């Protein structure tokens, strides 16, 4: 799934990036509060890697049927 599909304008893209930054800061804060400094940073990195991997694996409407990335 592309991060910026072709049908989005500039304002929507800026808002999407700002929302992702806010969510990353919020998730990082929660990770550090619940797991401490070291565990929180490790948990945050694992969570972000999983989220980025999930975005990569979800097919978009522009992908051909049966495409393997």
PDB file of C-alpha atoms in Angstrom:
ATOM      1  CA  UNK A   1       0.000   0.000   0.000  1.00  0.00           C
ATOM      2  CA  UNK A   2       1.648   3.255  -1.033  1.00  0.00           C
ATOM      3  CA  UNK A   3       1.962   5.836   1.711  1.00  0.00           C
ATOM      4  CA  UNK A   4       0.851   8.600  -0.641  1.00  0.00           C
ATOM      5  CA  UNK A   5      -1.654   7.315  -3.231  1.00  0.00           C
ATOM      6  CA  UNK A   6      -1.959   9.392  -6.388  1.00  0.00           C
ATOM      7  CA  UNK A   7      -5.404  10.763  -5.473  1.00  0.00           C
ATOM      8  CA  UNK A   8      -4.211  12.764  -2.458  1.00  0.00           C
ATOM      9  CA  UNK A   9      -3.471  16.477  -2.523  1.00  0.00           C
ATOM     10  CA  UNK A  10      -0.629  18.238  -0.660  1.00  0.00           C
ATOM     11  CA  UNK A  11      -2.720  19.277   2.361  1.00  0.00           C
ATOM     12  CA  UNK A  12      -3.956  15.740   2.949  1.00  0.00           C
ATOM     13  CA  UNK A  13      -0.383  14.425   2.766  1.00  0.00           C
ATOM     14  CA  UNK A  14       0.876  16.991   5.300  1.00  0.00           C
ATOM     15  CA  UNK A  15      -1.964  16.136   7.693  1.00  0.00           C
ATOM     16  CA  UNK A  16      -1.226  12.428   7.280  1.00  0.00           C
ATOM     17  CA  UNK A  17       2.447  12.913   8.180  1.00  0.00           C
ATOM     18  CA  UNK A  18       1.559  15.094  11.200  1.00  0.00           C
ATOM     19  CA  UNK A  19      -0.957  12.516  12.428  1.00  0.00           C
ATOM     20  CA  UNK A  20       1.644   9.745  12.089  1.00  0.00           C
ATOM     21  CA  UNK A  21       4.202  11.808  14.036  1.00  0.00           C
ATOM     22  CA  UNK A  22       1.670  12.478  16.799  1.00  0.00           C
ATOM     23  CA  UNK A  23       0.815   8.768  17.022  1.00  0.00           C
ATOM     24  CA  UNK A  24       4.507   7.816  17.100  1.00  0.00           C
ATOM     25  CA  UNK A  25       5.178  10.273  19.940  1.00  0.00           C
ATOM     26  CA  UNK A  26       2.142   8.993  21.838  1.00  0.00           C
ATOM     27  CA  UNK A  27       3.126   5.326  21.362  1.00  0.00           C
ATOM     28  CA  UNK A  28       6.717   6.089  22.345  1.00  0.00           C
ATOM     29  CA  UNK A  29       5.572   7.856  25.506  1.00  0.00           C
ATOM     30  CA  UNK A  30       3.295   4.978  26.492  1.00  0.00           C
ATOM     31  CA  UNK A  31       6.059   2.451  25.806  1.00  0.00           C
ATOM     32  CA  UNK A  32       8.537   4.286  28.017  1.00  0.00           C
ATOM     33  CA  UNK A  33       5.986   4.813  30.814  1.00  0.00           C
ATOM     34  CA  UNK A  34       4.918   1.169  30.902  1.00  0.00           C
ATOM     35  CA  UNK A  35       8.238  -0.588  30.199  1.00  0.00           C
ATOM     36  CA  UNK A  36      10.927   1.856  31.366  1.00  0.00           C
ATOM     37  CA  UNK A  37      13.605   3.470  29.220  1.00  0.00           C
ATOM     38  CA  UNK A  38      15.279   0.424  27.716  1.00  0.00           C
ATOM     39  CA  UNK A  39      12.189  -1.766  27.454  1.00  0.00           C
ATOM     40  CA  UNK A  40      10.139   1.150  26.166  1.00  0.00           C
ATOM     41  CA  UNK A  41      12.566   1.957  23.389  1.00  0.00           C
ATOM     42  CA  UNK A  42      12.766  -1.711  22.397  1.00  0.00           C
ATOM     43  CA  UNK A  43       8.963  -2.057  22.484  1.00  0.00           C
ATOM     44  CA  UNK A  44       8.560   1.126  20.434  1.00  0.00           C
ATOM     45  CA  UNK A  45      11.022  -0.037  17.783  1.00  0.00           C
ATOM     46  CA  UNK A  46       9.332  -3.448  17.521  1.00  0.00           C
ATOM     47  CA  UNK A  47       5.906  -1.820  17.252  1.00  0.00           C
ATOM     48  CA  UNK A  48       7.002   0.627  14.558  1.00  0.00           C
ATOM     49  CA  UNK A  49       8.701  -2.120  12.537  1.00  0.00           C
ATOM     50  CA  UNK A  50       5.496  -4.157  12.658  1.00  0.00           C
ATOM     51  CA  UNK A  51       3.372  -1.184  11.594  1.00  0.00           C
ATOM     52  CA  UNK A  52       5.677  -0.311   8.691  1.00  0.00           C
ATOM     53  CA  UNK A  53       5.772  -3.973   7.633  1.00  0.00           C
ATOM     54  CA  UNK A  54       1.992  -4.135   7.735  1.00  0.00           C
ATOM     55  CA  UNK A  55       1.731  -1.050   5.518  1.00  0.00           C
ATOM     56  CA  UNK A  56       4.142  -2.670   3.080  1.00  0.00           C
ATOM     57  CA  UNK A  57       2.207  -5.954   2.903  1.00  0.00           C
ATOM     58  CA  UNK A  58      -1.321  -4.575   2.452  1.00  0.00           C
ATOM     59  CA  UNK A  59      -2.135  -4.446  -1.276  1.00  0.00           C
ATOM     60  CA  UNK A  60      -3.427  -1.248  -2.845  1.00  0.00           C
ATOM     61  CA  UNK A  61      -5.894  -0.713  -5.663  1.00  0.00           C
ATOM     62  CA  UNK A  62      -2.985   0.056  -8.028  1.00  0.00           C
ATOM     63  CA  UNK A  63      -1.372  -3.372  -7.529  1.00  0.00           C
ATOM     64  CA  UNK A  64      -2.033  -6.086 -10.090  1.00  0.00           C
ATOM     65  CA  UNK A  65      -3.965  -9.157  -8.972  1.00  0.00           C
ATOM     66  CA  UNK A  66      -1.719 -11.689  -7.272  1.00  0.00           C
ATOM     67  CA  UNK A  67       1.249  -9.356  -6.961  1.00  0.00           C
ATOM     68  CA  UNK A  68       4.029 -10.487  -4.642  1.00  0.00           C
ATOM     69  CA  UNK A  69       6.308  -7.817  -3.232  1.00  0.00           C
TER      70      UNK A  69
END
